[in-house]
Coordinates of C-alpha atoms in Angstrom, one line a residue:
X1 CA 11.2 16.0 -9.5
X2 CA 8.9 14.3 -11.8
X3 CA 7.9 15.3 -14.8
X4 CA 4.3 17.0 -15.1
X5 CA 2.6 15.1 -17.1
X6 CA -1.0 16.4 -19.0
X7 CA -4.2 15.3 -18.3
X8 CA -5.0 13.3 -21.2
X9 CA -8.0 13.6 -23.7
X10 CA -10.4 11.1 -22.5
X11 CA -9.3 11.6 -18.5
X12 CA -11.1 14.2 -17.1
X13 CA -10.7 15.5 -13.8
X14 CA -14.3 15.9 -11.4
X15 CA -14.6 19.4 -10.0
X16 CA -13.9 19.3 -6.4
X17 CA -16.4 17.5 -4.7
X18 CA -17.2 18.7 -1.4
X19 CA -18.4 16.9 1.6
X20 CA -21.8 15.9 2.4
X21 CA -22.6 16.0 6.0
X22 CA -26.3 14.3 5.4
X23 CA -27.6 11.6 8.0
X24 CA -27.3 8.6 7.1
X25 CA -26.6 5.0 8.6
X26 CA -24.0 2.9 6.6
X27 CA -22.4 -0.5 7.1
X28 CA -19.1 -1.0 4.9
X29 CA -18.9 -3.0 2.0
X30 CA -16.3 -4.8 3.7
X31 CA -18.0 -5.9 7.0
X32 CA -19.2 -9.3 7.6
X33 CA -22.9 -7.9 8.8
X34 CA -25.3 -7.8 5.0
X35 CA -24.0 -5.6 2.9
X36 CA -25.5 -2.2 0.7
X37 CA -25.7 -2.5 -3.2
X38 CA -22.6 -0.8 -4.3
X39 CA -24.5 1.5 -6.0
X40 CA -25.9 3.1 -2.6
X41 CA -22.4 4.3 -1.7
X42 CA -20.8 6.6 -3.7
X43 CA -18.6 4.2 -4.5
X44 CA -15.6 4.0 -8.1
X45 CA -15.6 0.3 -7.8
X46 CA -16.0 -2.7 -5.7
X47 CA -13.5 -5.9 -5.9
X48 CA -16.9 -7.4 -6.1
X49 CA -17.6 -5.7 -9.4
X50 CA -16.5 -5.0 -12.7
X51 CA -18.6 -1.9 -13.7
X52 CA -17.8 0.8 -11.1
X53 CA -20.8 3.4 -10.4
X54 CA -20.1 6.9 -11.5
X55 CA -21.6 9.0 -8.8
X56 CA -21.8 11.8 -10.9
X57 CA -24.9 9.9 -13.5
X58 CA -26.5 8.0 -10.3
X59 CA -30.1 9.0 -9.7
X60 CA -31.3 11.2 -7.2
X61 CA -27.2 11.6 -6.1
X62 CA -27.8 14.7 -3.0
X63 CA -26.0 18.1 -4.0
X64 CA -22.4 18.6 -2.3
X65 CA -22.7 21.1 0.4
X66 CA -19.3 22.3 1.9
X67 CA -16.8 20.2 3.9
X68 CA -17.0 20.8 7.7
X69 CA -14.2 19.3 10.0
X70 CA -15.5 20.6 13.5
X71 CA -18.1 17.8 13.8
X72 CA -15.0 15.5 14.0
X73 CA -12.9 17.6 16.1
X74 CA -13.6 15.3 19.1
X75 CA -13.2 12.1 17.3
X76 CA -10.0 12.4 16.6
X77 CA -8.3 14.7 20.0
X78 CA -4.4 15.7 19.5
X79 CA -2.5 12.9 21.3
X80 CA 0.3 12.9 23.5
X81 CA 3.9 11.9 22.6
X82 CA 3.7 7.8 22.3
X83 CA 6.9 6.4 22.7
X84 CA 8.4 9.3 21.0
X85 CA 11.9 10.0 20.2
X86 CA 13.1 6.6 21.1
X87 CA 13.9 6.1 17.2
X88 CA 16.1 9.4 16.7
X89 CA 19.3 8.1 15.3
X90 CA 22.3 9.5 17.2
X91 CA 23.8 12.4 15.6
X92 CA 24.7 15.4 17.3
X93 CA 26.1 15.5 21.1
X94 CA 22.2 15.9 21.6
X95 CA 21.1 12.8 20.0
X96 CA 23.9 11.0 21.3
X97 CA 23.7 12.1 25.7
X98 CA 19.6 10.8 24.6
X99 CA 20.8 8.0 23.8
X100 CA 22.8 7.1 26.8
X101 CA 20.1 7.9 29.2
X102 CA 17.9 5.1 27.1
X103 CA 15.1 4.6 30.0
X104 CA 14.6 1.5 28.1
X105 CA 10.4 1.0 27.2
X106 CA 8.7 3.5 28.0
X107 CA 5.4 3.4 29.9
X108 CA 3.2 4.5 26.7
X109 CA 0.4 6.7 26.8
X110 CA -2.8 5.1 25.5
X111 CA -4.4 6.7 22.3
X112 CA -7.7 7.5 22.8
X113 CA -11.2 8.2 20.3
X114 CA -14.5 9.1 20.3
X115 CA -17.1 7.2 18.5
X116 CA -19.5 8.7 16.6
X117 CA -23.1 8.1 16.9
X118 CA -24.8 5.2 14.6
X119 CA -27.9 6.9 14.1
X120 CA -26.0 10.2 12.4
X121 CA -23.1 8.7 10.5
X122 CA -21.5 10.2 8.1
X123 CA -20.2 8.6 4.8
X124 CA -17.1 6.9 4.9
X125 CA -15.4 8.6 1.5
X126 CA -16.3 11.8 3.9
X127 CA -15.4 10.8 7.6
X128 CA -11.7 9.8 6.0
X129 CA -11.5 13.4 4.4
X130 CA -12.6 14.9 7.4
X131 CA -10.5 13.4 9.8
X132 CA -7.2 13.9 7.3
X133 CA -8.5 17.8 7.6
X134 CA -8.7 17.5 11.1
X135 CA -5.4 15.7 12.0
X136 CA -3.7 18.1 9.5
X137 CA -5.0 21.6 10.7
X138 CA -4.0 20.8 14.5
X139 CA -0.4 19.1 13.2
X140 CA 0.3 22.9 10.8
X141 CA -1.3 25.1 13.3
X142 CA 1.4 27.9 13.6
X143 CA 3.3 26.4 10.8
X144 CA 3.9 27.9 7.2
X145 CA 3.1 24.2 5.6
X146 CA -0.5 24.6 5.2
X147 CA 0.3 24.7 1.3
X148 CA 1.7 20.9 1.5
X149 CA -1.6 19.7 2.1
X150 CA -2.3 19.8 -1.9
X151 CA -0.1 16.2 -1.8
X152 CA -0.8 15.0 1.6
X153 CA -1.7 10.7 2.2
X154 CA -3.1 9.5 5.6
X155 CA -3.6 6.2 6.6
X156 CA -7.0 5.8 8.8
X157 CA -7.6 3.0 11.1
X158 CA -11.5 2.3 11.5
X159 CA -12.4 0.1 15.2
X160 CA -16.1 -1.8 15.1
X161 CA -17.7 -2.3 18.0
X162 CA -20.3 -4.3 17.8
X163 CA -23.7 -2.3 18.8
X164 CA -27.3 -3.7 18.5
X165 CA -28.8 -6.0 16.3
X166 CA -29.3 -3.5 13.9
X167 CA -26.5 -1.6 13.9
X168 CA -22.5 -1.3 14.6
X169 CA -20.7 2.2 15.5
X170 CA -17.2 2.8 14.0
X171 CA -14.5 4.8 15.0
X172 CA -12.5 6.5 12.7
X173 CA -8.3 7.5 13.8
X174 CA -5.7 9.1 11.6
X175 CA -2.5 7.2 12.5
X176 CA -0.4 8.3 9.8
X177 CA 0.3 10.9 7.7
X178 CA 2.9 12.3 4.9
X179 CA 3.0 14.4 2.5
X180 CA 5.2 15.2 -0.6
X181 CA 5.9 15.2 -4.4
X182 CA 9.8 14.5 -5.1
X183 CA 12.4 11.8 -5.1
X184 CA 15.9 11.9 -4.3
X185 CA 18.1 12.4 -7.3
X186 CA 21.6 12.1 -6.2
X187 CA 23.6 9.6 -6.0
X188 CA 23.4 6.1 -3.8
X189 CA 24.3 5.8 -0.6
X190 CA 24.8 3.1 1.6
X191 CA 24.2 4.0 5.6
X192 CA 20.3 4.0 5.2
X193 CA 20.3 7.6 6.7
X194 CA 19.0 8.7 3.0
X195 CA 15.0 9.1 2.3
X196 CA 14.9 8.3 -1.4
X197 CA 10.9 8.5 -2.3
X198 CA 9.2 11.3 -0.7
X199 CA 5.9 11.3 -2.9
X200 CA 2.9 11.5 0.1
X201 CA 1.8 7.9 0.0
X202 CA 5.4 6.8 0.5
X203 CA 6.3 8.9 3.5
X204 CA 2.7 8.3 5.1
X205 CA 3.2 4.4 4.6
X206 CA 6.7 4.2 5.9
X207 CA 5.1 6.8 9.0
X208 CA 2.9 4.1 9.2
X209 CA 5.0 1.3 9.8
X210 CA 7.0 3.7 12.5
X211 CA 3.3 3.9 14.2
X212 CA 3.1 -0.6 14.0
X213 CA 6.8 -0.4 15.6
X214 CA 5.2 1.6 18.2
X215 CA 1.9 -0.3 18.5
X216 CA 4.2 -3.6 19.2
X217 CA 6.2 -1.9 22.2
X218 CA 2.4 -1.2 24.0
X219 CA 2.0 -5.0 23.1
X220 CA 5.4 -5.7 24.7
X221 CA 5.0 -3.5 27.6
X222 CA 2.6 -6.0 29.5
X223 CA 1.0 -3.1 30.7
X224 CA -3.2 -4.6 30.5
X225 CA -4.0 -1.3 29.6
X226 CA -1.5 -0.5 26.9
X227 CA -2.6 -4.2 25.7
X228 CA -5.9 -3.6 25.5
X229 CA -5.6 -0.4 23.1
X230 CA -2.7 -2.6 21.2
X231 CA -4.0 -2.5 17.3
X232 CA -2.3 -6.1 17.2
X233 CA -3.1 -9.1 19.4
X234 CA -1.7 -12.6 19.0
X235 CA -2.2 -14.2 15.4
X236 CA -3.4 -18.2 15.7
X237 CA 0.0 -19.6 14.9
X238 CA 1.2 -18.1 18.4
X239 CA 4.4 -16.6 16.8
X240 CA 3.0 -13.6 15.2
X241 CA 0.7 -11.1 16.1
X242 CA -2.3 -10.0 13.6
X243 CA -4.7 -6.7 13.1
X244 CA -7.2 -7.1 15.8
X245 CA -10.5 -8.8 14.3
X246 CA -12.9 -5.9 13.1
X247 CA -10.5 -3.5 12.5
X248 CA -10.3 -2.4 8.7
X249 CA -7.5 0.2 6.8
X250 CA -8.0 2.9 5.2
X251 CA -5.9 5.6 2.6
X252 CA -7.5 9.1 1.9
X253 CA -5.1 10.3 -1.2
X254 CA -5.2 14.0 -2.2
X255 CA -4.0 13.0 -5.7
X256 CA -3.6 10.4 -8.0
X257 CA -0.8 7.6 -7.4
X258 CA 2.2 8.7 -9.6
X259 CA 2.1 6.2 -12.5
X260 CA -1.7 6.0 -12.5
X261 CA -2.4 9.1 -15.1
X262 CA 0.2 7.6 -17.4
X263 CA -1.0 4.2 -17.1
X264 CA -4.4 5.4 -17.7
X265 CA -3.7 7.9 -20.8
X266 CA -2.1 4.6 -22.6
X267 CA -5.1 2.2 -22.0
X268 CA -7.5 5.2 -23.0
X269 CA -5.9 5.1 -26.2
X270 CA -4.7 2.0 -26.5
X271 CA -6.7 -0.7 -24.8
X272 CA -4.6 -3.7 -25.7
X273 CA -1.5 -1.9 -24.5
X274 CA -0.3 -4.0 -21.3
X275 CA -0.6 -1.9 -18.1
X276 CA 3.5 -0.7 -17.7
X277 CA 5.4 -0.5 -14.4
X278 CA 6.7 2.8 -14.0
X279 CA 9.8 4.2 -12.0
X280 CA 11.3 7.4 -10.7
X281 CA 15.1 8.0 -11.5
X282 CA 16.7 10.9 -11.7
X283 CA 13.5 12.9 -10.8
X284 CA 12.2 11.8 -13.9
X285 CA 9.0 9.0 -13.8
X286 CA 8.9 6.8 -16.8
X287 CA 8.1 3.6 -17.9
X288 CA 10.7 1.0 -16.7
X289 CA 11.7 -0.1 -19.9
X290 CA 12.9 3.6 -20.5
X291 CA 15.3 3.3 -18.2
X292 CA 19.1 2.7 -18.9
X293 CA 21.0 0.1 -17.0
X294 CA 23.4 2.7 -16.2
X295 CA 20.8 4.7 -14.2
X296 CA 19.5 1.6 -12.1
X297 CA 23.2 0.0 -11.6
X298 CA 24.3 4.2 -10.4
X299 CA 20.9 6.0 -8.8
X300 CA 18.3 4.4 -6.5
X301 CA 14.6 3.8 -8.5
X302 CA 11.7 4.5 -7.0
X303 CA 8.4 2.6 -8.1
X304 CA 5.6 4.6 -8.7
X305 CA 3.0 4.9 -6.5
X306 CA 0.3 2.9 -8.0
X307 CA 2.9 0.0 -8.8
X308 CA 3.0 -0.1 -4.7
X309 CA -0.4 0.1 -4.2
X310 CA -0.6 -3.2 -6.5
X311 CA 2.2 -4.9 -4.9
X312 CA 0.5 -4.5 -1.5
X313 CA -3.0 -6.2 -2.3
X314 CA -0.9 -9.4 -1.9
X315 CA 2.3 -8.3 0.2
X316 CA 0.6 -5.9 3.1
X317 CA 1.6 -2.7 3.8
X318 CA 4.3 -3.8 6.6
X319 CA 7.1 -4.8 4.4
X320 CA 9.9 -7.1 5.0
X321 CA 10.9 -6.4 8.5
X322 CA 7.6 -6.4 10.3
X323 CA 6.8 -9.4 8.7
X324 CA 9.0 -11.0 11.1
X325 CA 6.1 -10.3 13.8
X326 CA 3.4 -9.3 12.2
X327 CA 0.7 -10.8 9.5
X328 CA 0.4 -9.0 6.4
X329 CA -1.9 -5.8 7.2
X330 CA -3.7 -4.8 4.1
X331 CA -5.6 -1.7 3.1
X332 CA -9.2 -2.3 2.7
X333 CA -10.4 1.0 0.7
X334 CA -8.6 4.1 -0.9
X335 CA -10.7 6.9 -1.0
X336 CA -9.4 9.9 -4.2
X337 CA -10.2 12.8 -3.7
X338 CA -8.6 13.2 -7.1
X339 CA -10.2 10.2 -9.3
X340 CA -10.5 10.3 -12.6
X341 CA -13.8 10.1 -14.6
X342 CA -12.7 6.8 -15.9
X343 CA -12.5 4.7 -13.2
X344 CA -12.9 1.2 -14.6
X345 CA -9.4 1.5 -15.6
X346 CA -8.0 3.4 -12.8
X347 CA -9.9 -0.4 -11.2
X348 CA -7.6 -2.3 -13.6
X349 CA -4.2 -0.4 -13.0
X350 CA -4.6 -1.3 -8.9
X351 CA -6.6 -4.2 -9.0
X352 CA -6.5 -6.2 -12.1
X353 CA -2.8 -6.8 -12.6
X354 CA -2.1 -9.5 -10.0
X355 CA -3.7 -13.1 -10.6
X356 CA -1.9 -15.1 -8.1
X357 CA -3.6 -18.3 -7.0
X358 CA -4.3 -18.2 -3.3
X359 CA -3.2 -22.1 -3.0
X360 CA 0.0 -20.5 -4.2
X361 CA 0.6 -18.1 -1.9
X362 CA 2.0 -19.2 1.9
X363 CA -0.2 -18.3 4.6
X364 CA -1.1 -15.7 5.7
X365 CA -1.2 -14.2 2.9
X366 CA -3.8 -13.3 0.1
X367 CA -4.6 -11.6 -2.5
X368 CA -6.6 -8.4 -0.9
X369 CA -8.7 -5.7 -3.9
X370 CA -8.9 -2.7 -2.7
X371 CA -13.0 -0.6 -2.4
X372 CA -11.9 2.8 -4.1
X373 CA -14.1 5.9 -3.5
X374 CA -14.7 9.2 -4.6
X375 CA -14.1 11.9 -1.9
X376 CA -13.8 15.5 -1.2
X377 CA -10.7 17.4 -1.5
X378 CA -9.2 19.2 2.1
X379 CA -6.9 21.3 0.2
X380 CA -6.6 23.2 -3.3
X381 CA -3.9 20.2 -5.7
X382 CA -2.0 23.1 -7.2
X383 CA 1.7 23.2 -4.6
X384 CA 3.3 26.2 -5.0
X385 CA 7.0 26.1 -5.6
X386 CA 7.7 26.6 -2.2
X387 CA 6.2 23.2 -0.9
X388 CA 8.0 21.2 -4.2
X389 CA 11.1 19.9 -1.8
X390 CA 9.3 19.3 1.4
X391 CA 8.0 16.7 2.9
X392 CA 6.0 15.9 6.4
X393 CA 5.6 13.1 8.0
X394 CA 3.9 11.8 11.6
X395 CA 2.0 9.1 13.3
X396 CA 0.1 8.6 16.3
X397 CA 1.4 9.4 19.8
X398 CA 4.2 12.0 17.6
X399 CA 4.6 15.2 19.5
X400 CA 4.8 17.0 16.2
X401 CA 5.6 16.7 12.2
X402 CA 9.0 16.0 11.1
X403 CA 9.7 18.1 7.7
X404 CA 12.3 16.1 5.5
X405 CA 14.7 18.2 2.8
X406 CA 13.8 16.4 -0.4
X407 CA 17.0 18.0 -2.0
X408 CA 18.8 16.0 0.6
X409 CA 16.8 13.3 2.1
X410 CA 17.1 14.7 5.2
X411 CA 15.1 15.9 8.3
X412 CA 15.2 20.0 9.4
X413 CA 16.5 19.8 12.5
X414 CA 14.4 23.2 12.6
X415 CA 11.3 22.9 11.5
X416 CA 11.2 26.7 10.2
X417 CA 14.3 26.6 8.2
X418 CA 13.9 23.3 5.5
X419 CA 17.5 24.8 4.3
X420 CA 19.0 24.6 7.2
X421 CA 21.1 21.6 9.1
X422 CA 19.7 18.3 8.5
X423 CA 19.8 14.9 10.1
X424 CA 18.7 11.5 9.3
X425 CA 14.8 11.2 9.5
X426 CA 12.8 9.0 11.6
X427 CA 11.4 7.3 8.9
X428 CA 14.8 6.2 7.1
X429 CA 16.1 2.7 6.7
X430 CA 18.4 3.2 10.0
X431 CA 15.7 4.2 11.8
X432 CA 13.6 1.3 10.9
X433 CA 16.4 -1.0 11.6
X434 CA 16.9 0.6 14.9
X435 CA 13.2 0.2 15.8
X436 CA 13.4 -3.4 14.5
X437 CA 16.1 -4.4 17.1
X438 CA 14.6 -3.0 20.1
X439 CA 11.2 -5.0 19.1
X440 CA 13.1 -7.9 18.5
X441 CA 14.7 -7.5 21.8
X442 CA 11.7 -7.2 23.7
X443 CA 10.0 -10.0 22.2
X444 CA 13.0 -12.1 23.1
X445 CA 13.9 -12.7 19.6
X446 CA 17.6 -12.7 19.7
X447 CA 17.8 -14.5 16.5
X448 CA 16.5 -11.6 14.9
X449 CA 18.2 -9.2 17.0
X450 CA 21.7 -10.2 16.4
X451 CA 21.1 -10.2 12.4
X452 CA 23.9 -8.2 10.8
X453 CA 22.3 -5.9 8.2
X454 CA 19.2 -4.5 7.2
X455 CA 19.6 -6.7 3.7
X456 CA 20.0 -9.4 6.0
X457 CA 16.9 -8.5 7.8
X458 CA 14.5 -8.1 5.0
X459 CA 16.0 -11.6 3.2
X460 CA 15.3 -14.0 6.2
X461 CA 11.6 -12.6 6.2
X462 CA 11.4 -16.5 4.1
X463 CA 7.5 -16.0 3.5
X464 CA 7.2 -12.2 2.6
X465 CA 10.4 -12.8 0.0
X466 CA 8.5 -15.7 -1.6
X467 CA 5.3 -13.8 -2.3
X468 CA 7.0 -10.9 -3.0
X469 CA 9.0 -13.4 -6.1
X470 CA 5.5 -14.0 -7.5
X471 CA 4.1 -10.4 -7.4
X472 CA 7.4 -9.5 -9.0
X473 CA 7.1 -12.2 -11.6
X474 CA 3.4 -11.3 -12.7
X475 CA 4.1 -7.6 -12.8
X476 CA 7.4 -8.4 -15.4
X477 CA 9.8 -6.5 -12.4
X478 CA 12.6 -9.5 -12.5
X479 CA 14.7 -7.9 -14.7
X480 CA 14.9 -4.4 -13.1
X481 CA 15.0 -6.7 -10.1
X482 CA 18.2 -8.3 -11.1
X483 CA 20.1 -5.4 -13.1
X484 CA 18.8 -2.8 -10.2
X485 CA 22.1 -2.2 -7.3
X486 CA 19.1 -1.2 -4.4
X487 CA 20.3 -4.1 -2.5
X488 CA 23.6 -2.2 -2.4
X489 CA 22.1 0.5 0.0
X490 CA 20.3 -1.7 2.3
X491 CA 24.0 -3.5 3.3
X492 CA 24.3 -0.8 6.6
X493 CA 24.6 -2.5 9.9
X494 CA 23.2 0.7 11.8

């Protein structure tokens, strides 16, 4: 597990800033309809701006009054199983009579949500708190996890509808969720069964690529209905399918990225100092040119959280695989509900270390700054020891969480006893693959199908390995690129 590093003089942390449940009718900074001065929003930064407002100094800024959940409840109803289970590697005489009586696609059962009204909105930093409170308390309820929360990540998927002339209503969905604060340290290996980062962004990103994988099955399914509620429709090329036009992605973070607080304590204090990439190896996060070439070539390296959040503005969120049917999918705002005070450079560690022209870039992809916010914390950040080696992870139409072993890897097969027998989680590299060929094959695709190996896989997605060349170029990753053996573990043909 990672080091604990300090806060550092100079980085101070805000008090816990509850929510604000005051009326008040917003349109997004990132909607097409006129927007609000950034400094009506409680807003860190804009990608519009260089001088972030500090909602702590603005004028006449209305006095936090405490967090309340319940007038969401409805928005955001517990859903049933959505093409779950159909993932589960085979493992156990279980798994494996499952997987002989594959019923093929399931008929999928249509996620639903309620909009709220556009006369009594609530902010945005505040509706993606709430609804991560929400999804959260329903998911743990009888469950002895509720400590996890301190680290949990949940990716939140806002639909426009267009309304009247003068306004639009929104609806707000958690569709993924994870939680954690630990990497894998043992040693490679290479049937991509293994979940190596575990930190709550990570699993609640890879949870959310499960939840795309599902999303493109409804597509598949031909069912009008399924269709219709489909997040993805067909992309103008007529070969990939794209996000749906007015829908916009969202990340509530309980904590700071790992890497941020480092990156932030050396530009506090040094200025000119270049912002540094920083890894995980052996359960220790440190800048990557700390790291031996014995570590990289013998343990898999994780990159820190914020490094990802970087690399996405210009690669999506969807990574290699999906790229083969999807457009890049990007996040449009982050909201912290543990940001620093300084958040002009927290701006420059996610935002300002990627200048990549867009005429060099293939389309569709771009270079996408992400809208950070300030907002309320659902959970206390101090995890007691119990929680340090577990993590949770689900997505929309899940019957329930999955809680990985982060000793191991590994998924409980009982949820109540993390020590117990493990098997291969449904968010591992075999799983992905898995859910990969069955999307191939029902898009007809049996070029992509009949590839050999997830390496193979991710290194015929031609476009997303090009970008991802440049972003690895600018951000002075081609030499841990090169002297790194992670390919090694991605060579697994199931």
């Amino acid at each position: 597990m990672a080091d604990k590093v300090e806060t550092p003089k100079g980085v101070q942390r805000r008090p816990q800033l509850a929510a604000s449940l005051q009326q008040a009718q917003i349109q997004s900074h990132w909607k097409e309809t006129p927007l609000l001065s950034v400094a009506s929003r409680k807003s860190l930064s804009s990608p519009e701006s260089s001088n972030p407002i500090d909602i702590t100094q603005r004028k006449g800024a209305s006095q936090p009054q405490p967090l309340s959940t319940s007038i969401l409840a409805a928005a955001t109803p517990f859903k049933k199983p959505l093409l779950d289970g159909w993932d589960q590697l085979v493992g156990s005489d279980g798994d494996k009579r499952a997987e002989e009586q594959d019923p093929g696609l399931p008929v999928a059962q249509i996620p639903s949500a309620t909009s709220l009204s556009a006369v009594n909105q609530i902010p945005h930093e505040h509706r993606c708190a709430a609804l991560t409170s929400s999804v959260c308390e329903r998911l743990l309820r009888g469950l002895p996890y509720q400590d996890c929360m301190g680290t949990v990540a949940a990716f939140i998927l806002e639909r426009e509808a267009p309304g009247s002339q003068s306004s639009c209503r929104e609806t707000y969905e958690a569709v993924a969720v994870g939680t954690g604060d630990v990497c894998y340290e043992g040693w490679m290996e290479f049937n991509g069964q293994t979940l190596h980062d575990m930190h709550g962004l990570v699993v609640a990103r890879r949870a959310l690529m499960r939840y795309f994988y599902k999303q493109l099955l409804m597509f598949c399914s031909k069912d009008p209905a399924a269709v219709e509620k489909c997040i993805f429709c067909l992309a103008e090329d007529g070969m990939h399918l794209a996000l749906k036009p007015r829908f916009f992605l969202h990340l509530y973070l309980s904590r700071l990225p790992s890497g941020a607080l480092e990156n932030l304590q050396v530009m506090i204090s040094q200025p000119s100092t270049p912002v540094e990439v920083h890894i995980t190896a052996k359960g220790t996060l440190r800048p990557i040119a700390f790291c031996r070439p014995s570590t990289t070539a013998s343990y898999v390296c994780c990159v820190s959280g914020s490094d990802k959040l970087t690399r996405w503005t210009v690669l999506g969120v969807q990574g290699a695989l999906l790229s083969h049917f999807i457009h890049p999918v990007y996040i449009t705002s982050i909201v912290l509900a543990d940001a620093p005070q300084n958040s002009a450079i927290l701006h420059q560690v996610i935002n300002g270390r990627l200048q990549i022209a867009k005429e060099s870039l293939p389309e569709p992809y771009r270079w996408s700054p992400l809208y950070l916010f300030e907002g309320p914390r659902v959970a206390s950040l101090d995890v007691p020891p119990k929680c340090h080696s577990c993590s949770l992870n689900w997505c929309g139409g899940d019957e329930a969480l999955e809680l990985v072993n982060g000793a191991v890897g590994k998924s409980a097969r009982d949820i109540m006893n993390p020590q117990g027998p493990c098997r291969p989680s449904r968010l591992c590299k075999a799983a992905m693959l898995k859910s990969f060929r069955k999307v191939a094959k029902e898009m007809k695709r049996e070029d992509l199908a009949d590839l050999a190996t997830y390496h193979e896989a991710k290194v015929q997605a031609k476009a997303y390995q090009t970008v991802k060349q440049q972003v690895y170029a600018q951000l002075s990753l081609q030499d841990f690129r090169k002297g790194s053996q992670k390919w090694l573990v991605d060579i697994f043909a199931s």
